[in-house]
């Protein structure tokens, strides 16, 4: 995995740039609590970096999911529709949200690496 992290607590695995995978971080799922619904973007939708791509609803709150990089949604995790708790039980694995074909891979340079994100998330 080649992971980067956004200030909005999304992660992106850019190991396969043609299909970068996006999800929420452990920190985000801890803050949300038990996830009860996930609204995923439509496949084929093109969104800019920072745009709202979906919504995660929990027993405590609803939170927008933001695009960590610009690109086209090429796949969504259909398993989350049936079992939104995957976002809690395995947010960095089976609970991934969607895959994106990055339009501007250089936008990854604006994201944080793991040590920087860890320090950032301890202060938020």
mmCIF file with all atom_site columns, C-alpha atoms in Angstrom:
data_model
loop_
_atom_site.group_PDB
_atom_site.id
_atom_site.type_symbol
_atom_site.label_atom_id
_atom_site.label_alt_id
_atom_site.label_comp_id
_atom_site.label_asym_id
_atom_site.label_entity_id
_atom_site.label_seq_id
_atom_site.pdbx_PDB_ins_code
_atom_site.Cartn_x
_atom_site.Cartn_y
_atom_site.Cartn_z
_atom_site.occupancy
_atom_site.B_iso_or_equiv
_atom_site.pdbx_formal_charge
_atom_site.auth_seq_id
_atom_site.auth_comp_id
_atom_site.auth_asym_id
_atom_site.auth_atom_id
_atom_site.pdbx_PDB_model_num
ATOM 1   C CA . UNK A 1 1   ? 0.000   0.000  0.000   1.00 0.00 ? 1   UNK A CA 1
ATOM 2   C CA . UNK A 1 2   ? 1.082   3.526  -0.781  1.00 0.00 ? 2   UNK A CA 1
ATOM 3   C CA . UNK A 1 3   ? -1.062  5.481  1.645   1.00 0.00 ? 3   UNK A CA 1
ATOM 4   C CA . UNK A 1 4   ? -1.675  9.205  1.898   1.00 0.00 ? 4   UNK A CA 1
ATOM 5   C CA . UNK A 1 5   ? -4.097  10.973 4.218   1.00 0.00 ? 5   UNK A CA 1
ATOM 6   C CA . UNK A 1 6   ? -6.296  14.069 3.953   1.00 0.00 ? 6   UNK A CA 1
ATOM 7   C CA . UNK A 1 7   ? -6.989  16.673 6.622   1.00 0.00 ? 7   UNK A CA 1
ATOM 8   C CA . UNK A 1 8   ? -10.610 15.450 6.454   1.00 0.00 ? 8   UNK A CA 1
ATOM 9   C CA . UNK A 1 9   ? -9.547  11.972 7.638   1.00 0.00 ? 9   UNK A CA 1
ATOM 10  C CA . UNK A 1 10  ? -9.787  10.089 4.363   1.00 0.00 ? 10  UNK A CA 1
ATOM 11  C CA . UNK A 1 11  ? -7.035  7.759  3.212   1.00 0.00 ? 11  UNK A CA 1
ATOM 12  C CA . UNK A 1 12  ? -6.063  6.964  -0.357  1.00 0.00 ? 12  UNK A CA 1
ATOM 13  C CA . UNK A 1 13  ? -4.002  4.009  -1.514  1.00 0.00 ? 13  UNK A CA 1
ATOM 14  C CA . UNK A 1 14  ? -2.189  5.113  -4.652  1.00 0.00 ? 14  UNK A CA 1
ATOM 15  C CA . UNK A 1 15  ? -0.290  1.880  -5.294  1.00 0.00 ? 15  UNK A CA 1
ATOM 16  C CA . UNK A 1 16  ? -2.415  1.345  -8.411  1.00 0.00 ? 16  UNK A CA 1
ATOM 17  C CA . UNK A 1 17  ? -2.795  4.837  -9.831  1.00 0.00 ? 17  UNK A CA 1
ATOM 18  C CA . UNK A 1 18  ? -5.370  3.681  -12.382 1.00 0.00 ? 18  UNK A CA 1
ATOM 19  C CA . UNK A 1 19  ? -7.616  2.621  -9.498  1.00 0.00 ? 19  UNK A CA 1
ATOM 20  C CA . UNK A 1 20  ? -6.659  4.426  -6.289  1.00 0.00 ? 20  UNK A CA 1
ATOM 21  C CA . UNK A 1 21  ? -8.741  3.238  -3.330  1.00 0.00 ? 21  UNK A CA 1
ATOM 22  C CA . UNK A 1 22  ? -10.324 5.684  -0.853  1.00 0.00 ? 22  UNK A CA 1
ATOM 23  C CA . UNK A 1 23  ? -11.710 5.142  2.644   1.00 0.00 ? 23  UNK A CA 1
ATOM 24  C CA . UNK A 1 24  ? -12.008 6.745  6.050   1.00 0.00 ? 24  UNK A CA 1
ATOM 25  C CA . UNK A 1 25  ? -9.300  6.475  8.673   1.00 0.00 ? 25  UNK A CA 1
ATOM 26  C CA . UNK A 1 26  ? -9.383  4.693  12.034  1.00 0.00 ? 26  UNK A CA 1
ATOM 27  C CA . UNK A 1 27  ? -9.527  8.138  13.632  1.00 0.00 ? 27  UNK A CA 1
ATOM 28  C CA . UNK A 1 28  ? -12.618 9.078  11.599  1.00 0.00 ? 28  UNK A CA 1
ATOM 29  C CA . UNK A 1 29  ? -14.509 5.894  12.378  1.00 0.00 ? 29  UNK A CA 1
ATOM 30  C CA . UNK A 1 30  ? -13.663 6.253  16.086  1.00 0.00 ? 30  UNK A CA 1
ATOM 31  C CA . UNK A 1 31  ? -15.065 9.793  16.062  1.00 0.00 ? 31  UNK A CA 1
ATOM 32  C CA . UNK A 1 32  ? -18.205 8.767  14.180  1.00 0.00 ? 32  UNK A CA 1
ATOM 33  C CA . UNK A 1 33  ? -19.143 5.772  16.291  1.00 0.00 ? 33  UNK A CA 1
ATOM 34  C CA . UNK A 1 34  ? -21.312 2.976  14.915  1.00 0.00 ? 34  UNK A CA 1
ATOM 35  C CA . UNK A 1 35  ? -21.853 3.548  11.176  1.00 0.00 ? 35  UNK A CA 1
ATOM 36  C CA . UNK A 1 36  ? -25.439 2.809  10.107  1.00 0.00 ? 36  UNK A CA 1
ATOM 37  C CA . UNK A 1 37  ? -25.538 4.117  6.506   1.00 0.00 ? 37  UNK A CA 1
ATOM 38  C CA . UNK A 1 38  ? -23.072 5.006  3.766   1.00 0.00 ? 38  UNK A CA 1
ATOM 39  C CA . UNK A 1 39  ? -24.074 7.126  0.751   1.00 0.00 ? 39  UNK A CA 1
ATOM 40  C CA . UNK A 1 40  ? -21.545 6.376  -1.989  1.00 0.00 ? 40  UNK A CA 1
ATOM 41  C CA . UNK A 1 41  ? -20.947 8.383  -5.173  1.00 0.00 ? 41  UNK A CA 1
ATOM 42  C CA . UNK A 1 42  ? -22.215 7.189  -8.541  1.00 0.00 ? 42  UNK A CA 1
ATOM 43  C CA . UNK A 1 43  ? -19.764 5.307  -10.736 1.00 0.00 ? 43  UNK A CA 1
ATOM 44  C CA . UNK A 1 44  ? -18.750 7.574  -13.621 1.00 0.00 ? 44  UNK A CA 1
ATOM 45  C CA . UNK A 1 45  ? -18.998 10.774 -11.574 1.00 0.00 ? 45  UNK A CA 1
ATOM 46  C CA . UNK A 1 46  ? -16.005 13.105 -11.874 1.00 0.00 ? 46  UNK A CA 1
ATOM 47  C CA . UNK A 1 47  ? -15.206 15.212 -8.821  1.00 0.00 ? 47  UNK A CA 1
ATOM 48  C CA . UNK A 1 48  ? -12.539 17.755 -7.942  1.00 0.00 ? 48  UNK A CA 1
ATOM 49  C CA . UNK A 1 49  ? -10.174 17.442 -4.996  1.00 0.00 ? 49  UNK A CA 1
ATOM 50  C CA . UNK A 1 50  ? -12.047 18.534 -1.865  1.00 0.00 ? 50  UNK A CA 1
ATOM 51  C CA . UNK A 1 51  ? -15.519 17.973 -3.327  1.00 0.00 ? 51  UNK A CA 1
ATOM 52  C CA . UNK A 1 52  ? -18.098 16.033 -1.307  1.00 0.00 ? 52  UNK A CA 1
ATOM 53  C CA . UNK A 1 53  ? -18.163 12.475 -2.635  1.00 0.00 ? 53  UNK A CA 1
ATOM 54  C CA . UNK A 1 54  ? -20.591 10.906 -0.177  1.00 0.00 ? 54  UNK A CA 1
ATOM 55  C CA . UNK A 1 55  ? -21.921 10.808 3.352   1.00 0.00 ? 55  UNK A CA 1
ATOM 56  C CA . UNK A 1 56  ? -21.388 8.460  6.272   1.00 0.00 ? 56  UNK A CA 1
ATOM 57  C CA . UNK A 1 57  ? -24.120 8.369  8.904   1.00 0.00 ? 57  UNK A CA 1
ATOM 58  C CA . UNK A 1 58  ? -23.592 6.967  12.368  1.00 0.00 ? 58  UNK A CA 1
ATOM 59  C CA . UNK A 1 59  ? -25.633 6.783  15.531  1.00 0.00 ? 59  UNK A CA 1
ATOM 60  C CA . UNK A 1 60  ? -23.864 10.005 16.628  1.00 0.00 ? 60  UNK A CA 1
ATOM 61  C CA . UNK A 1 61  ? -23.618 12.129 13.486  1.00 0.00 ? 61  UNK A CA 1
ATOM 62  C CA . UNK A 1 62  ? -23.457 12.388 9.722   1.00 0.00 ? 62  UNK A CA 1
ATOM 63  C CA . UNK A 1 63  ? -20.184 13.298 8.052   1.00 0.00 ? 63  UNK A CA 1
ATOM 64  C CA . UNK A 1 64  ? -19.313 14.230 4.497   1.00 0.00 ? 64  UNK A CA 1
ATOM 65  C CA . UNK A 1 65  ? -16.686 12.214 2.663   1.00 0.00 ? 65  UNK A CA 1
ATOM 66  C CA . UNK A 1 66  ? -14.370 14.405 0.591   1.00 0.00 ? 66  UNK A CA 1
ATOM 67  C CA . UNK A 1 67  ? -12.356 13.590 -2.504  1.00 0.00 ? 67  UNK A CA 1
ATOM 68  C CA . UNK A 1 68  ? -8.680  13.415 -1.537  1.00 0.00 ? 68  UNK A CA 1
ATOM 69  C CA . UNK A 1 69  ? -7.745  13.908 -5.212  1.00 0.00 ? 69  UNK A CA 1
ATOM 70  C CA . UNK A 1 70  ? -9.566  14.880 -8.395  1.00 0.00 ? 70  UNK A CA 1
ATOM 71  C CA . UNK A 1 71  ? -10.813 12.058 -10.562 1.00 0.00 ? 71  UNK A CA 1
ATOM 72  C CA . UNK A 1 72  ? -13.540 9.776  -11.831 1.00 0.00 ? 72  UNK A CA 1
ATOM 73  C CA . UNK A 1 73  ? -15.284 7.277  -9.577  1.00 0.00 ? 73  UNK A CA 1
ATOM 74  C CA . UNK A 1 74  ? -14.720 3.892  -11.211 1.00 0.00 ? 74  UNK A CA 1
ATOM 75  C CA . UNK A 1 75  ? -15.997 1.535  -8.502  1.00 0.00 ? 75  UNK A CA 1
ATOM 76  C CA . UNK A 1 76  ? -17.857 1.671  -5.192  1.00 0.00 ? 76  UNK A CA 1
ATOM 77  C CA . UNK A 1 77  ? -17.790 -0.833 -2.351  1.00 0.00 ? 77  UNK A CA 1
ATOM 78  C CA . UNK A 1 78  ? -21.231 -2.416 -2.704  1.00 0.00 ? 78  UNK A CA 1
ATOM 79  C CA . UNK A 1 79  ? -20.628 -4.503 0.430   1.00 0.00 ? 79  UNK A CA 1
ATOM 80  C CA . UNK A 1 80  ? -21.036 -1.288 2.479   1.00 0.00 ? 80  UNK A CA 1
ATOM 81  C CA . UNK A 1 81  ? -24.634 -0.915 1.337   1.00 0.00 ? 81  UNK A CA 1
ATOM 82  C CA . UNK A 1 82  ? -25.519 -4.241 2.939   1.00 0.00 ? 82  UNK A CA 1
ATOM 83  C CA . UNK A 1 83  ? -23.135 -3.935 5.894   1.00 0.00 ? 83  UNK A CA 1
ATOM 84  C CA . UNK A 1 84  ? -22.184 -0.308 6.673   1.00 0.00 ? 84  UNK A CA 1
ATOM 85  C CA . UNK A 1 85  ? -20.484 -1.500 9.876   1.00 0.00 ? 85  UNK A CA 1
ATOM 86  C CA . UNK A 1 86  ? -17.542 -2.574 7.686   1.00 0.00 ? 86  UNK A CA 1
ATOM 87  C CA . UNK A 1 87  ? -16.522 1.096  7.860   1.00 0.00 ? 87  UNK A CA 1
ATOM 88  C CA . UNK A 1 88  ? -16.029 0.534  11.615  1.00 0.00 ? 88  UNK A CA 1
ATOM 89  C CA . UNK A 1 89  ? -14.681 -2.994 11.740  1.00 0.00 ? 89  UNK A CA 1
ATOM 90  C CA . UNK A 1 90  ? -12.152 -2.654 8.905   1.00 0.00 ? 90  UNK A CA 1
ATOM 91  C CA . UNK A 1 91  ? -11.939 0.985  7.699   1.00 0.00 ? 91  UNK A CA 1
ATOM 92  C CA . UNK A 1 92  ? -8.492  0.502  6.152   1.00 0.00 ? 92  UNK A CA 1
ATOM 93  C CA . UNK A 1 93  ? -9.419  -2.763 4.420   1.00 0.00 ? 93  UNK A CA 1
ATOM 94  C CA . UNK A 1 94  ? -12.833 -4.282 3.635   1.00 0.00 ? 94  UNK A CA 1
ATOM 95  C CA . UNK A 1 95  ? -14.516 -0.995 4.629   1.00 0.00 ? 95  UNK A CA 1
ATOM 96  C CA . UNK A 1 96  ? -13.025 0.986  1.721   1.00 0.00 ? 96  UNK A CA 1
ATOM 97  C CA . UNK A 1 97  ? -15.497 3.388  0.096   1.00 0.00 ? 97  UNK A CA 1
ATOM 98  C CA . UNK A 1 98  ? -14.671 3.823  -3.583  1.00 0.00 ? 98  UNK A CA 1
ATOM 99  C CA . UNK A 1 99  ? -11.998 3.668  -6.247  1.00 0.00 ? 99  UNK A CA 1
ATOM 100 C CA . UNK A 1 100 ? -11.001 6.664  -8.303  1.00 0.00 ? 100 UNK A CA 1
ATOM 101 C CA . UNK A 1 101 ? -9.103  7.124  -11.553 1.00 0.00 ? 101 UNK A CA 1
ATOM 102 C CA . UNK A 1 102 ? -6.921  10.061 -10.580 1.00 0.00 ? 102 UNK A CA 1
ATOM 103 C CA . UNK A 1 103 ? -7.034  13.009 -12.975 1.00 0.00 ? 103 UNK A CA 1
ATOM 104 C CA . UNK A 1 104 ? -4.127  14.781 -11.273 1.00 0.00 ? 104 UNK A CA 1
ATOM 105 C CA . UNK A 1 105 ? -1.869  12.313 -9.432  1.00 0.00 ? 105 UNK A CA 1
ATOM 106 C CA . UNK A 1 106 ? 0.337   15.245 -8.392  1.00 0.00 ? 106 UNK A CA 1
ATOM 107 C CA . UNK A 1 107 ? -2.443  16.286 -5.974  1.00 0.00 ? 107 UNK A CA 1
ATOM 108 C CA . UNK A 1 108 ? -1.222  13.430 -3.768  1.00 0.00 ? 108 UNK A CA 1
ATOM 109 C CA . UNK A 1 109 ? 1.715   15.689 -2.940  1.00 0.00 ? 109 UNK A CA 1
ATOM 110 C CA . UNK A 1 110 ? -0.698  17.893 -0.949  1.00 0.00 ? 110 UNK A CA 1
ATOM 111 C CA . UNK A 1 111 ? -1.707  14.946 1.259   1.00 0.00 ? 111 UNK A CA 1
ATOM 112 C CA . UNK A 1 112 ? 0.008   13.690 4.419   1.00 0.00 ? 112 UNK A CA 1
ATOM 113 C CA . UNK A 1 113 ? 2.157   10.604 4.861   1.00 0.00 ? 113 UNK A CA 1
ATOM 114 C CA . UNK A 1 114 ? 1.393   8.236  7.771   1.00 0.00 ? 114 UNK A CA 1
ATOM 115 C CA . UNK A 1 115 ? 3.665   9.819  10.431  1.00 0.00 ? 115 UNK A CA 1
ATOM 116 C CA . UNK A 1 116 ? 2.423   13.324 9.596   1.00 0.00 ? 116 UNK A CA 1
ATOM 117 C CA . UNK A 1 117 ? -1.219  12.180 9.684   1.00 0.00 ? 117 UNK A CA 1
ATOM 118 C CA . UNK A 1 118 ? -0.713  10.394 13.009  1.00 0.00 ? 118 UNK A CA 1
ATOM 119 C CA . UNK A 1 119 ? 0.612   13.596 14.572  1.00 0.00 ? 119 UNK A CA 1
ATOM 120 C CA . UNK A 1 120 ? -2.186  15.626 12.942  1.00 0.00 ? 120 UNK A CA 1
ATOM 121 C CA . UNK A 1 121 ? -4.963  13.295 14.114  1.00 0.00 ? 121 UNK A CA 1
ATOM 122 C CA . UNK A 1 122 ? -3.725  13.334 17.707  1.00 0.00 ? 122 UNK A CA 1
ATOM 123 C CA . UNK A 1 123 ? -4.425  17.078 17.735  1.00 0.00 ? 123 UNK A CA 1
ATOM 124 C CA . UNK A 1 124 ? -7.916  16.976 16.165  1.00 0.00 ? 124 UNK A CA 1
#
